Short mmCIF file of C-alpha atoms and ligand atoms in Angstrom, two decimals:
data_model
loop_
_atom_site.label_atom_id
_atom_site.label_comp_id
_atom_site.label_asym_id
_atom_site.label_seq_id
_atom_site.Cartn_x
_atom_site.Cartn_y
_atom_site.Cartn_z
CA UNK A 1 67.40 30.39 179.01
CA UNK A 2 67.31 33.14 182.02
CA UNK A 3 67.81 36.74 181.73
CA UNK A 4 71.15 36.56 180.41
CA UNK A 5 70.13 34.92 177.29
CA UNK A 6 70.61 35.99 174.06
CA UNK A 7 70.59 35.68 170.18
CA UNK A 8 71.30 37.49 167.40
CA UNK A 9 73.71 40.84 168.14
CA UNK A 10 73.01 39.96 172.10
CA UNK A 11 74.67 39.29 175.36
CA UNK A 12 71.74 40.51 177.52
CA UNK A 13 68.48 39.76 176.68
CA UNK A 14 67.62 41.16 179.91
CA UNK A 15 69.17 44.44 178.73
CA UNK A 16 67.43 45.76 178.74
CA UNK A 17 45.78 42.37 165.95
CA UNK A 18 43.71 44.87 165.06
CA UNK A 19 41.95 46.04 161.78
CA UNK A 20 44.52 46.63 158.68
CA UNK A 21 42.87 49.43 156.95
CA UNK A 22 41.95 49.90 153.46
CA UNK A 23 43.02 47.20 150.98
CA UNK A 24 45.19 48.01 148.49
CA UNK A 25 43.06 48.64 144.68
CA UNK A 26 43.57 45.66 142.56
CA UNK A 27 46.02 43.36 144.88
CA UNK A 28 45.33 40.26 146.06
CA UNK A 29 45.04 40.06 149.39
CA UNK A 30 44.62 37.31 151.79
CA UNK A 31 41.96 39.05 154.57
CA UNK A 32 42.23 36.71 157.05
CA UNK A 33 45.37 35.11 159.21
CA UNK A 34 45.42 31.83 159.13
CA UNK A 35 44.55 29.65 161.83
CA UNK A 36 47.43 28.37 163.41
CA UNK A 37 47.82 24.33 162.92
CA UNK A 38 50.15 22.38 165.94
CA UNK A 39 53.51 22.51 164.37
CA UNK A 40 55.61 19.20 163.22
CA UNK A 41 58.43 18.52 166.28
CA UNK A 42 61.01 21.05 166.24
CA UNK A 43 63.18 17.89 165.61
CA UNK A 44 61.41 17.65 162.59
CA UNK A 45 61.39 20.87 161.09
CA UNK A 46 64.89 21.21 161.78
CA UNK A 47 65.66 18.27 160.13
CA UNK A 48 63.76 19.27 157.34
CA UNK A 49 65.29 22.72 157.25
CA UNK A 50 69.03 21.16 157.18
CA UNK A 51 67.72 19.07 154.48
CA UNK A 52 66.76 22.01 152.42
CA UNK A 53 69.84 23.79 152.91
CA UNK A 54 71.71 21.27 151.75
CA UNK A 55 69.16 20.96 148.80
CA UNK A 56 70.34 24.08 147.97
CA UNK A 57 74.30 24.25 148.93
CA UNK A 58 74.68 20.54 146.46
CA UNK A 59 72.69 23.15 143.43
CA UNK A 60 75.16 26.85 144.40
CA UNK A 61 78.07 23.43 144.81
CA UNK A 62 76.91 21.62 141.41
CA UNK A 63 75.76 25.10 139.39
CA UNK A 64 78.29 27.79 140.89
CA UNK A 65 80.77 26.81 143.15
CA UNK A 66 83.63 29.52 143.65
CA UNK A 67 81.26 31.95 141.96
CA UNK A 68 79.65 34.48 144.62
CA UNK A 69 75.76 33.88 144.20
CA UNK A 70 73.57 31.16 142.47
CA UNK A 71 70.70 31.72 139.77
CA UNK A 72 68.84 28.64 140.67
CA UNK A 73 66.34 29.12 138.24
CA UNK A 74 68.62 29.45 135.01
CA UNK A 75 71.25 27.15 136.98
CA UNK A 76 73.63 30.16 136.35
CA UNK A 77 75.80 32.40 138.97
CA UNK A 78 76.27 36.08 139.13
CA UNK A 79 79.13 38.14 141.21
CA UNK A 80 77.80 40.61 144.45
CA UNK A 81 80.94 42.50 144.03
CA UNK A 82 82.90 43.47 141.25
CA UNK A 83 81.82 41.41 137.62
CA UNK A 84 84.55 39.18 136.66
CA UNK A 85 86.11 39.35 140.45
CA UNK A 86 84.31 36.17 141.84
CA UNK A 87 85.24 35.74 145.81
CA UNK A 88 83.02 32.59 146.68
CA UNK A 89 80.72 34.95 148.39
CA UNK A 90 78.13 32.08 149.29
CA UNK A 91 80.99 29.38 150.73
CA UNK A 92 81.92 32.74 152.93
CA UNK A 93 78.51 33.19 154.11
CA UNK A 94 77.64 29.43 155.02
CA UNK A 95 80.72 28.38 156.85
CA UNK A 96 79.46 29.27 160.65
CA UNK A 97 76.00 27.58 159.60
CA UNK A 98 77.11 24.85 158.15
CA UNK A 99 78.69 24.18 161.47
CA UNK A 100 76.11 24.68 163.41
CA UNK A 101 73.89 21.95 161.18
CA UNK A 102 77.02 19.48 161.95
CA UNK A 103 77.20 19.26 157.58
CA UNK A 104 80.80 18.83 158.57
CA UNK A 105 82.55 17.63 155.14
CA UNK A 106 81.08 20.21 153.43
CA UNK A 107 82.70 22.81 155.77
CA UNK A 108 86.03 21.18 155.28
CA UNK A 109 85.20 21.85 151.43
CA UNK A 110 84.26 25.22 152.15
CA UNK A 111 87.34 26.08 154.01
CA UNK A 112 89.61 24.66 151.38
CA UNK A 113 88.08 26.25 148.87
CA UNK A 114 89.29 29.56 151.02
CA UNK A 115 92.86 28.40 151.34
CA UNK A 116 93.02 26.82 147.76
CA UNK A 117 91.08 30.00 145.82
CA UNK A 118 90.20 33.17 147.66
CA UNK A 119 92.82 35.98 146.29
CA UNK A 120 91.98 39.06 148.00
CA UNK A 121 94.57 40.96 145.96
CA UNK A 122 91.66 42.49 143.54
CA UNK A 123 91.72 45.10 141.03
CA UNK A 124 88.31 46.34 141.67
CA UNK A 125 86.00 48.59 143.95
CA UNK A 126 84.51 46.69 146.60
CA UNK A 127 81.47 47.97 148.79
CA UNK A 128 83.02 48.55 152.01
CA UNK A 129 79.97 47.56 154.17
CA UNK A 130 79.18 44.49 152.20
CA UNK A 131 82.82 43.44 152.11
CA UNK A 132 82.92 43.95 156.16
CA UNK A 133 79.60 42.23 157.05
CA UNK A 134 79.59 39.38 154.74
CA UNK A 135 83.34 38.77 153.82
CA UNK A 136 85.22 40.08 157.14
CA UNK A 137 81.97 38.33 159.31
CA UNK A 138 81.96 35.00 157.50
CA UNK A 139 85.63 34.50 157.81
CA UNK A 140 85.42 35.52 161.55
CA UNK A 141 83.08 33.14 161.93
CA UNK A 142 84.38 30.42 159.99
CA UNK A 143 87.54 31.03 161.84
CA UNK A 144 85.81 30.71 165.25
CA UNK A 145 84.25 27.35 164.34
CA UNK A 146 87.01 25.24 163.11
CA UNK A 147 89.63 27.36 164.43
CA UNK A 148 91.84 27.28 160.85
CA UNK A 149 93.98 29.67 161.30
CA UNK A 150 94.21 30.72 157.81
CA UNK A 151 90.72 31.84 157.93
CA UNK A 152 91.77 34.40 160.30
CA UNK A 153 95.23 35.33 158.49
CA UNK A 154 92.36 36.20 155.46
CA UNK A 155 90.18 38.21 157.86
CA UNK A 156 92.96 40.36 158.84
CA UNK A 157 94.25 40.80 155.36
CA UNK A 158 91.18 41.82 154.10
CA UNK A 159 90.75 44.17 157.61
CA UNK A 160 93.93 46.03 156.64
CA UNK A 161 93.64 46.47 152.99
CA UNK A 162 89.80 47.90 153.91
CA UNK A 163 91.61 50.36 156.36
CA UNK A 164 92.30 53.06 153.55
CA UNK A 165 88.31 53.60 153.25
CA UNK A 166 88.41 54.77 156.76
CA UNK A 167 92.12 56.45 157.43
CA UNK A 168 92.30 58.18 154.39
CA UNK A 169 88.47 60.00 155.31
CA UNK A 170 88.95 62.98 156.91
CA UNK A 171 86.68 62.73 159.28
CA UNK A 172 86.96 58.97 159.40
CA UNK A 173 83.79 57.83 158.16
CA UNK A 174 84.36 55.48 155.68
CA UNK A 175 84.28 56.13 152.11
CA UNK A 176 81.78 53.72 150.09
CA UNK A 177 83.78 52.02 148.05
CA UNK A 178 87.82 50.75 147.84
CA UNK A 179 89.97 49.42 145.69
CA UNK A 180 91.40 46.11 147.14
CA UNK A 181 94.61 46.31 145.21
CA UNK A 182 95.57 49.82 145.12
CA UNK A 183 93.79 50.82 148.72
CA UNK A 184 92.17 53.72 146.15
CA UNK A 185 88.85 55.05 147.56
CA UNK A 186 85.70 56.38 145.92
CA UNK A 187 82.14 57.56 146.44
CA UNK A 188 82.41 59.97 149.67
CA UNK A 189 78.99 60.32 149.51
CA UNK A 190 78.26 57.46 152.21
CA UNK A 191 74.65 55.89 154.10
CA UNK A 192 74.75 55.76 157.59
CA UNK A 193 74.07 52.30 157.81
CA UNK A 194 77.16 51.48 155.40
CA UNK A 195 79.48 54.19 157.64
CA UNK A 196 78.29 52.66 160.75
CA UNK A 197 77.99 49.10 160.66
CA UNK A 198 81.77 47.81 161.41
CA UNK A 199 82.14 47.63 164.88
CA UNK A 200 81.37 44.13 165.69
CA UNK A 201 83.59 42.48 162.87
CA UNK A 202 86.27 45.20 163.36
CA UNK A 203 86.08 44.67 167.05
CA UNK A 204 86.33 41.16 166.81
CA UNK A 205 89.21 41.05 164.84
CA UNK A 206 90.53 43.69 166.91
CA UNK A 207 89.76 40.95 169.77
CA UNK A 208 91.05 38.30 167.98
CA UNK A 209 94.35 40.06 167.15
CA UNK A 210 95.20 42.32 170.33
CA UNK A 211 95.49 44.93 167.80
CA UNK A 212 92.93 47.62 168.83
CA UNK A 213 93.39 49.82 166.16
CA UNK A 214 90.80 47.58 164.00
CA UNK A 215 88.04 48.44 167.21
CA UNK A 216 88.62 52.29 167.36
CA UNK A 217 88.49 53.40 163.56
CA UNK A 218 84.82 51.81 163.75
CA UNK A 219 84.12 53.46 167.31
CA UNK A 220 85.33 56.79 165.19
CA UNK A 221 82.72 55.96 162.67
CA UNK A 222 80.20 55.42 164.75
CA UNK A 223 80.95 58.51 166.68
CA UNK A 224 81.41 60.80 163.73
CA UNK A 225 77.37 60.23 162.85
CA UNK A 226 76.06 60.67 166.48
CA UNK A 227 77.99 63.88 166.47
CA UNK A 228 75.61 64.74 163.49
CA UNK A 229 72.23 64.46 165.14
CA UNK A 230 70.01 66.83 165.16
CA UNK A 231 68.66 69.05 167.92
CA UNK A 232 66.15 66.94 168.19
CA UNK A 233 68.08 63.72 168.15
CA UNK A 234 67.45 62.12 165.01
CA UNK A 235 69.80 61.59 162.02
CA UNK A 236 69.12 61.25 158.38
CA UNK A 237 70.35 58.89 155.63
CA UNK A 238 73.05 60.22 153.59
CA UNK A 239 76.67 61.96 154.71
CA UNK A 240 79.56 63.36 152.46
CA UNK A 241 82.29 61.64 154.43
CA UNK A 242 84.63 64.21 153.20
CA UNK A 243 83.05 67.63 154.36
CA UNK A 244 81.07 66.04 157.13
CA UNK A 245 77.77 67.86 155.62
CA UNK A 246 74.55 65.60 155.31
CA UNK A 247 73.43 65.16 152.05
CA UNK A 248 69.73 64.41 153.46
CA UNK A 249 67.05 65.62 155.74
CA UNK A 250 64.61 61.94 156.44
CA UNK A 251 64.92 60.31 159.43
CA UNK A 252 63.84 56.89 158.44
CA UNK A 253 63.79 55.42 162.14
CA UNK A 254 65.01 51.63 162.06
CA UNK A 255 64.65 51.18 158.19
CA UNK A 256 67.35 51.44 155.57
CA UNK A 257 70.00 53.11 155.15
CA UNK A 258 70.58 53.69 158.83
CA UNK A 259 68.79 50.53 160.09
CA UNK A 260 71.79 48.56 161.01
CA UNK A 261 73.67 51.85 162.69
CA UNK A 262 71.18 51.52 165.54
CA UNK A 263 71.67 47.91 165.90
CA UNK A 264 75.81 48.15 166.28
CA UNK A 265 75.74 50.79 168.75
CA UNK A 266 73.89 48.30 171.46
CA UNK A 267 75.78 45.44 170.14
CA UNK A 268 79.27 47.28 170.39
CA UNK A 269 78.25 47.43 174.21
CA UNK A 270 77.08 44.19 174.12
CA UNK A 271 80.32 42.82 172.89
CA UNK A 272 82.97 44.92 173.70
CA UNK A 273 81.28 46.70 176.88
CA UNK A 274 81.92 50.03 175.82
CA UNK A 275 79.69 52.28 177.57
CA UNK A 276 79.99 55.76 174.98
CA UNK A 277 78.02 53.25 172.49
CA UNK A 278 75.17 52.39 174.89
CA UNK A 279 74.64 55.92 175.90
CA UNK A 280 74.45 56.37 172.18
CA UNK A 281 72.17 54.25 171.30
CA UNK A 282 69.67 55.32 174.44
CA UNK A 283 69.79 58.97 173.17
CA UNK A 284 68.90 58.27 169.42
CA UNK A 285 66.72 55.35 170.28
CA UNK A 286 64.25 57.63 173.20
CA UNK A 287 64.15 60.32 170.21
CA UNK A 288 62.91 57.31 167.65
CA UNK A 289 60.33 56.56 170.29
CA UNK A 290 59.07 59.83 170.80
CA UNK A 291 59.50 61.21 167.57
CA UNK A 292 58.29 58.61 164.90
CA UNK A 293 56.75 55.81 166.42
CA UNK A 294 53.23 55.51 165.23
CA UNK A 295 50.40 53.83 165.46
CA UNK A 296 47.51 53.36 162.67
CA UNK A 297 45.37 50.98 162.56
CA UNK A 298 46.27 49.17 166.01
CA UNK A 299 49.63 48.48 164.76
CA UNK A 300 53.03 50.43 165.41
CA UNK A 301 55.37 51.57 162.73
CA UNK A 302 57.74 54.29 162.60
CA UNK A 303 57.05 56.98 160.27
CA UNK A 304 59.66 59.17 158.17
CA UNK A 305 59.91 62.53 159.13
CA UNK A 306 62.62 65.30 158.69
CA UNK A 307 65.95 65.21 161.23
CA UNK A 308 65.52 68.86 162.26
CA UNK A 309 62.12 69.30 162.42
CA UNK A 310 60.11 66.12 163.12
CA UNK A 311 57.87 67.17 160.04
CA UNK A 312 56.46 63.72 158.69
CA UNK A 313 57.46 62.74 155.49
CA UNK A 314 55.71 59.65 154.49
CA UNK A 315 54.65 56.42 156.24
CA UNK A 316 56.82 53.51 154.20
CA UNK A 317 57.96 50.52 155.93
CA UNK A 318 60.86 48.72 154.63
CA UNK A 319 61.01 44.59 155.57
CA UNK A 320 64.13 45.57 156.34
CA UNK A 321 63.14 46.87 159.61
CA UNK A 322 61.65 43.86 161.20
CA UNK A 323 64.72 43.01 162.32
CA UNK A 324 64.54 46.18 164.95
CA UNK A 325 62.10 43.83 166.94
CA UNK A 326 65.02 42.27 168.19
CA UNK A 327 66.87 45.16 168.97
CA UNK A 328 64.50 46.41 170.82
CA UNK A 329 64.07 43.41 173.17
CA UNK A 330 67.78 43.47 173.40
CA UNK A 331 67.72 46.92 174.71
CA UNK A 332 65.02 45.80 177.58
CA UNK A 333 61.97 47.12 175.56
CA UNK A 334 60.16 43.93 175.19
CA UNK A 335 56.67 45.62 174.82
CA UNK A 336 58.04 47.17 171.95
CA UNK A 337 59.08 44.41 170.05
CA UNK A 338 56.01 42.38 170.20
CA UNK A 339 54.24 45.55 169.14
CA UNK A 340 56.30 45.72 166.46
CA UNK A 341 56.95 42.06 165.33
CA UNK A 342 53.22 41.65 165.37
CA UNK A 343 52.86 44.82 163.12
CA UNK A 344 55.13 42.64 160.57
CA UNK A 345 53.18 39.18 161.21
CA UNK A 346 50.34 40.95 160.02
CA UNK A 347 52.17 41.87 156.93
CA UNK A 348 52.82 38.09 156.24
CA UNK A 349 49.64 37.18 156.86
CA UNK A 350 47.88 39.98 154.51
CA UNK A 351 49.81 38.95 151.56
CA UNK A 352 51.46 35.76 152.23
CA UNK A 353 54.81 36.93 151.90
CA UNK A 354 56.59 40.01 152.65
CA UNK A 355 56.96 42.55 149.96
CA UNK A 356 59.94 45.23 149.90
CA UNK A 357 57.91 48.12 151.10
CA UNK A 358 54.22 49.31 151.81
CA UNK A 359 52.40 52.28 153.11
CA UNK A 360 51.12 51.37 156.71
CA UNK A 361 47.97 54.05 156.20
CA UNK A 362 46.31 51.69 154.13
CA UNK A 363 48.89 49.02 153.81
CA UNK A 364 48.85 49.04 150.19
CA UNK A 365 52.36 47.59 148.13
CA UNK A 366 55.22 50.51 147.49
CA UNK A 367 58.00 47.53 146.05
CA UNK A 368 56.23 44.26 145.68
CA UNK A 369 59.38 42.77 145.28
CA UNK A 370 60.53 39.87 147.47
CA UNK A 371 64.14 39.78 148.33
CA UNK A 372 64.19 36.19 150.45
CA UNK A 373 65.26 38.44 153.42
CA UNK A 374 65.65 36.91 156.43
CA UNK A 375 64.95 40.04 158.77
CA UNK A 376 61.63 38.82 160.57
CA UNK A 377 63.31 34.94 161.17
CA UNK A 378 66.44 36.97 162.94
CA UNK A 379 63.99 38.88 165.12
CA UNK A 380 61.44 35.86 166.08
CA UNK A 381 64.77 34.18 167.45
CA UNK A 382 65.94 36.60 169.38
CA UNK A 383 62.38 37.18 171.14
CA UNK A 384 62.52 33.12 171.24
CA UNK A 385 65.49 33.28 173.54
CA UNK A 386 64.70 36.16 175.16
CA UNK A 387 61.81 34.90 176.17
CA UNK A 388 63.11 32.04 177.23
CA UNK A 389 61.50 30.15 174.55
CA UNK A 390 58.32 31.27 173.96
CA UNK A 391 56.37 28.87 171.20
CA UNK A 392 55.17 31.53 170.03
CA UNK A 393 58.12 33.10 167.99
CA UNK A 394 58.84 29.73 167.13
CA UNK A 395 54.77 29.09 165.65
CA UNK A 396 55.74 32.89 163.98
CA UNK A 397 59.24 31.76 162.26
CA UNK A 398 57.28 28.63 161.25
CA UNK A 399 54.86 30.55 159.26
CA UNK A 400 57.39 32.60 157.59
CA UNK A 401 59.48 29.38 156.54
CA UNK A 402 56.17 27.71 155.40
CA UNK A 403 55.47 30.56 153.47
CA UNK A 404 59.01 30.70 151.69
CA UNK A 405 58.72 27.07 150.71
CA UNK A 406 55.26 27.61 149.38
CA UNK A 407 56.25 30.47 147.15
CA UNK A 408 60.37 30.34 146.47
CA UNK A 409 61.05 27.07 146.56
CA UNK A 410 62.57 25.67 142.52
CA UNK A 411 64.07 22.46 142.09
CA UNK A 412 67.99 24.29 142.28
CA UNK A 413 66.76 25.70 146.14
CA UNK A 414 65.05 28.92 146.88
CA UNK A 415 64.96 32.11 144.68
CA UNK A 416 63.74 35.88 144.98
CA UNK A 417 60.40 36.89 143.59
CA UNK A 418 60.29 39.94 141.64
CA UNK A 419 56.28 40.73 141.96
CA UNK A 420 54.32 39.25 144.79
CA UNK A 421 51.24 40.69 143.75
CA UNK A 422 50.75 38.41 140.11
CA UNK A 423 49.26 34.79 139.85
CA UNK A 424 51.80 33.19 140.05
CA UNK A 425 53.90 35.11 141.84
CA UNK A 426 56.41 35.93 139.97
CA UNK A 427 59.95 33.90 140.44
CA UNK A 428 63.38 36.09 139.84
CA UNK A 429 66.10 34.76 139.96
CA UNK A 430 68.99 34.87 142.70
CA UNK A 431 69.30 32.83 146.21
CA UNK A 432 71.09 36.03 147.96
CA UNK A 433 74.40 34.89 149.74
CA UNK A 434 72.97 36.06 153.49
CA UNK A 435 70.00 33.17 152.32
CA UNK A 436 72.71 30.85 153.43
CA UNK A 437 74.22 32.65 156.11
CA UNK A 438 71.28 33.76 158.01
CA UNK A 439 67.71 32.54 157.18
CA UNK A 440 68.19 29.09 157.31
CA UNK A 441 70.56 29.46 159.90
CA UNK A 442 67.95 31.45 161.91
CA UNK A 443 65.11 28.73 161.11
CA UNK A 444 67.66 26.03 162.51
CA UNK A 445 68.69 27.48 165.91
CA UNK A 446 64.92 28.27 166.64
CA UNK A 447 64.04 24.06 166.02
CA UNK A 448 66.98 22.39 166.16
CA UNK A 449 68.73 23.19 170.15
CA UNK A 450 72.03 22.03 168.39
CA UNK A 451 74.72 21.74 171.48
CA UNK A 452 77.06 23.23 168.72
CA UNK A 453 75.37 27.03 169.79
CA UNK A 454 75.55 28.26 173.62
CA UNK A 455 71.85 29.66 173.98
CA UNK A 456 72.42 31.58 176.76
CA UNK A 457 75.51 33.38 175.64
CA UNK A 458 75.86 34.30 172.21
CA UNK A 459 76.32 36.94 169.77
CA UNK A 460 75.26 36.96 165.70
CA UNK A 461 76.02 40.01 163.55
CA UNK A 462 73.65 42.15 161.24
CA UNK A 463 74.38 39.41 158.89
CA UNK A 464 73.93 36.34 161.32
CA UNK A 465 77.65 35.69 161.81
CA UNK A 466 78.11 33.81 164.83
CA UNK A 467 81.08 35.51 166.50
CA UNK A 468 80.29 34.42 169.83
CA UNK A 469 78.49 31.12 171.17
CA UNK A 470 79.78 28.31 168.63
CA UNK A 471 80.49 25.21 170.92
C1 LIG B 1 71.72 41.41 155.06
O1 LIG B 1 72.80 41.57 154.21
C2 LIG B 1 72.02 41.98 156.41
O2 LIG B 1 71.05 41.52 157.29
C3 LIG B 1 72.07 43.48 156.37
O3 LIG B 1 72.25 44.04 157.64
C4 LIG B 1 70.84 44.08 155.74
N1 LIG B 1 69.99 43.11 155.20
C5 LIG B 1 70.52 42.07 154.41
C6 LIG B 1 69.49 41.02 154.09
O4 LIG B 1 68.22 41.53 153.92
#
């Protein structure tokens, strides 16, 4: 793996532990990181991660198959978009990965299933941005690794009846939610990260289809928020698609709502070599750098401060953010991302598992929830391959998996954890659809050096579709 190696939302890799304060009052805290032990082979943990996988696909296949997510504890299933509307969320999300781990007659299921079942003709709101980066991404992808041609006769249907969210905008930023039947749209008041990350799926379908149209109503998107900065630079969270006004004034940095904007302006130029989204991202990412990244404690963060002023806000960091690790060593800053990866390994290693949020001051718990997110795996394997292969990311991804089994793992797969902070922790109740698209599929690539995946030139989406690299 040379310079031009890549991984998650990359063509260029190139491209580009101190003290942790005050403990939190009453939280359980594990002081100390643990000393690292020689891992297993990476054979072997790969092989072990494939196993659990499909430990958990036979449970969402036995428990909830056609449904969109599985309750593994309650060995129930719930719907991620519209009750009553189920669209097989989790087959959609897995099809790319269970590629990749060669777990071929269960992608043959999983594809039939989407010629046999998935009716896209729905009388419901769907989230736009969910619908695009795990529906419109996971048929992409499924499309690109077994080359059915139906997947990608669903991808564009589901492009086009989208379209409305963004055409019928007047300033084309897409409205939040649309009504897959009727093409009605509703809730203009829209987060950046939801307006702004389309570009890849809509430009690969755009790709895929020689229609371009697909490509520029995201670039439009995309353009309509950088046209909102600030003086200084920075954006906030929240737009009213219709007037143009914000509806905010916090700059969160890399952290959500915006977090994935940032990441689909350098992968638009990664992908699609459009230079107007690189210059993009250099201008909002240098005022991120000099505006709101922090250091306390000998670790950096990025604190929240207002868009027009730089005034700080508060200093929350989301788990969400980890991801921006890899961005960062996408975009050539590889100082950066360790800084900031290790900022997040010292999060795991203080409590054993990441919580939603915390104050980085004193690193006490804001959400002790645990959403199985697979943010910090995504950005340990992209500074794996753009390191070219560094153990270290993988001894860092290693920790994190060991650390899911030891507190998610139930006998139907893996689950969230509603409180990280009790003894026991405490279980919820949900293995999120992206568990199957991007976690495990993270874990795998990292261990397993499949000849399915090119390593040196790839690209995976905000939601770890493969839409470039699948041999
Ligand atoms: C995923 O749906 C995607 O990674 C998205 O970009 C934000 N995060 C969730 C999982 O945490």
């Amino acid at each position: 793996m040379g310079g031009r190696a890549i991984s998650r939302r990359r063509f260029l890799a190139g491209l580009a532990g101190a003290g942790l304060g005050v403990a939190a009052a009453g939280i359980w805290l594990a002081r100390r990181a643990p000393t690292p032990s020689p891992l297993p082979s990476p054979a072997t943990i790969a092989a072990e991660v494939r196993a659990e996988y499909l430990r958990a696909w036979d449970a969402y296949k036995r428990l909830a198959w056609g449904h969109d997510e599985l309750r593994p504890v309650s060995g129930t299933h719930q719907e991620f978009f519209a009750p009553n509307h189920p669209v097989g969320l989790t087959i959609i999300e897995a099809l790319d990965t269970l590629y990749l781990m060669g777990l071929d007659d269960e992608l043959a299921l999983g594809v039939r299933w989407v010629e046999d079942n998935l009716n896209l003709d729905i009388d419901a709101p769907f989230q736009v941005f969910e619908t695009i980066i795990r529906m419109l991404g996971g048929l992409l992808a499924g499309h690109l690794a077994t080359k059915n041609a139906a997947l990608l006769t669903k991808a564009k249907e589901l492009a086009d009846r989208l379209l409305p969210a963004f055409t019928k905008s007047p300033t084309g930023m897409p409205y939040r939610y649309l009504n897959l039947h009727s093409g009605a749209v509703s809730v203009p008041a829209n987060f950046v990260a939801e307006i702004g990350t389309n570009l890849s799926e809509l430009g690969m379908l755009s790709r895929l289809t020689g229609d371009d149209r697909y490509f520029r109503i995201a670039k439009r998107a995309a353009q309509a928020v950088y046209e909102r900065r600030s003086a200084l630079d920075l954006i906030a969270t929240t737009i009213d698609i219709e007037t143009g006004r914000w509806l905010s004034t916090v700059s969160v940095g890399p952290q959500p709502p915006v977090d994935s904007y940032y990441e689909y302006l350098l992968d638009g130029y990664q992908l699609f070599g459009d230079t107007d989204l690189l210059a993009w991202f250099r201008t909002l990412t240098a005022a991120l750098q000099s505006r709101q990244w922090d250091t306390e404690g000998g670790r950096k963060w990025y604190r929240r401060v207002l868009f027009q002023t730089g005034t700080l806000v508060d200093n929350h960091e989301s788990e969400l953010a980890a991801f921006w690790a890899g961005s960062l060593a996408e975009a050539g800053m590889k100082k950066e991302a360790d800084e900031y990866l290790d900022s997040f390994t010292s999060v795991l290693d203080r409590y054993g598992i990441f919580p939603e949020e915390w104050d980085y001051t004193d690193m006490s718990i804001v959400d002790g929830g645990h959403q199985l997110r697979p943010e910090y795996a995504d950005s340990c394997l992209a500074l794996f391959v753009a390191s070219g292969g560094s153990e270290l990311y993988r001894q860092r991804a290693y920790r994190l998996y060991q650390a899911m089994k030891a507190t998610c793992r139930v006998e139907n797969g893996y689950t969230i954890l509603t409180d990280i902070t009790t003894r026991p922790m405490t279980l919820g109740d949900l293995t999120p659809g992206y568990w199957f698209s991007e976690n495990m599929k993270y874990f795998y690539l990292l261990f397993s050096s499949t000849p399915r995946f090119d390593y040196r030139h790839n690209y995976l989406t905000t939601e770890g579709k493969v839409l470039v690299g699948l041999k």
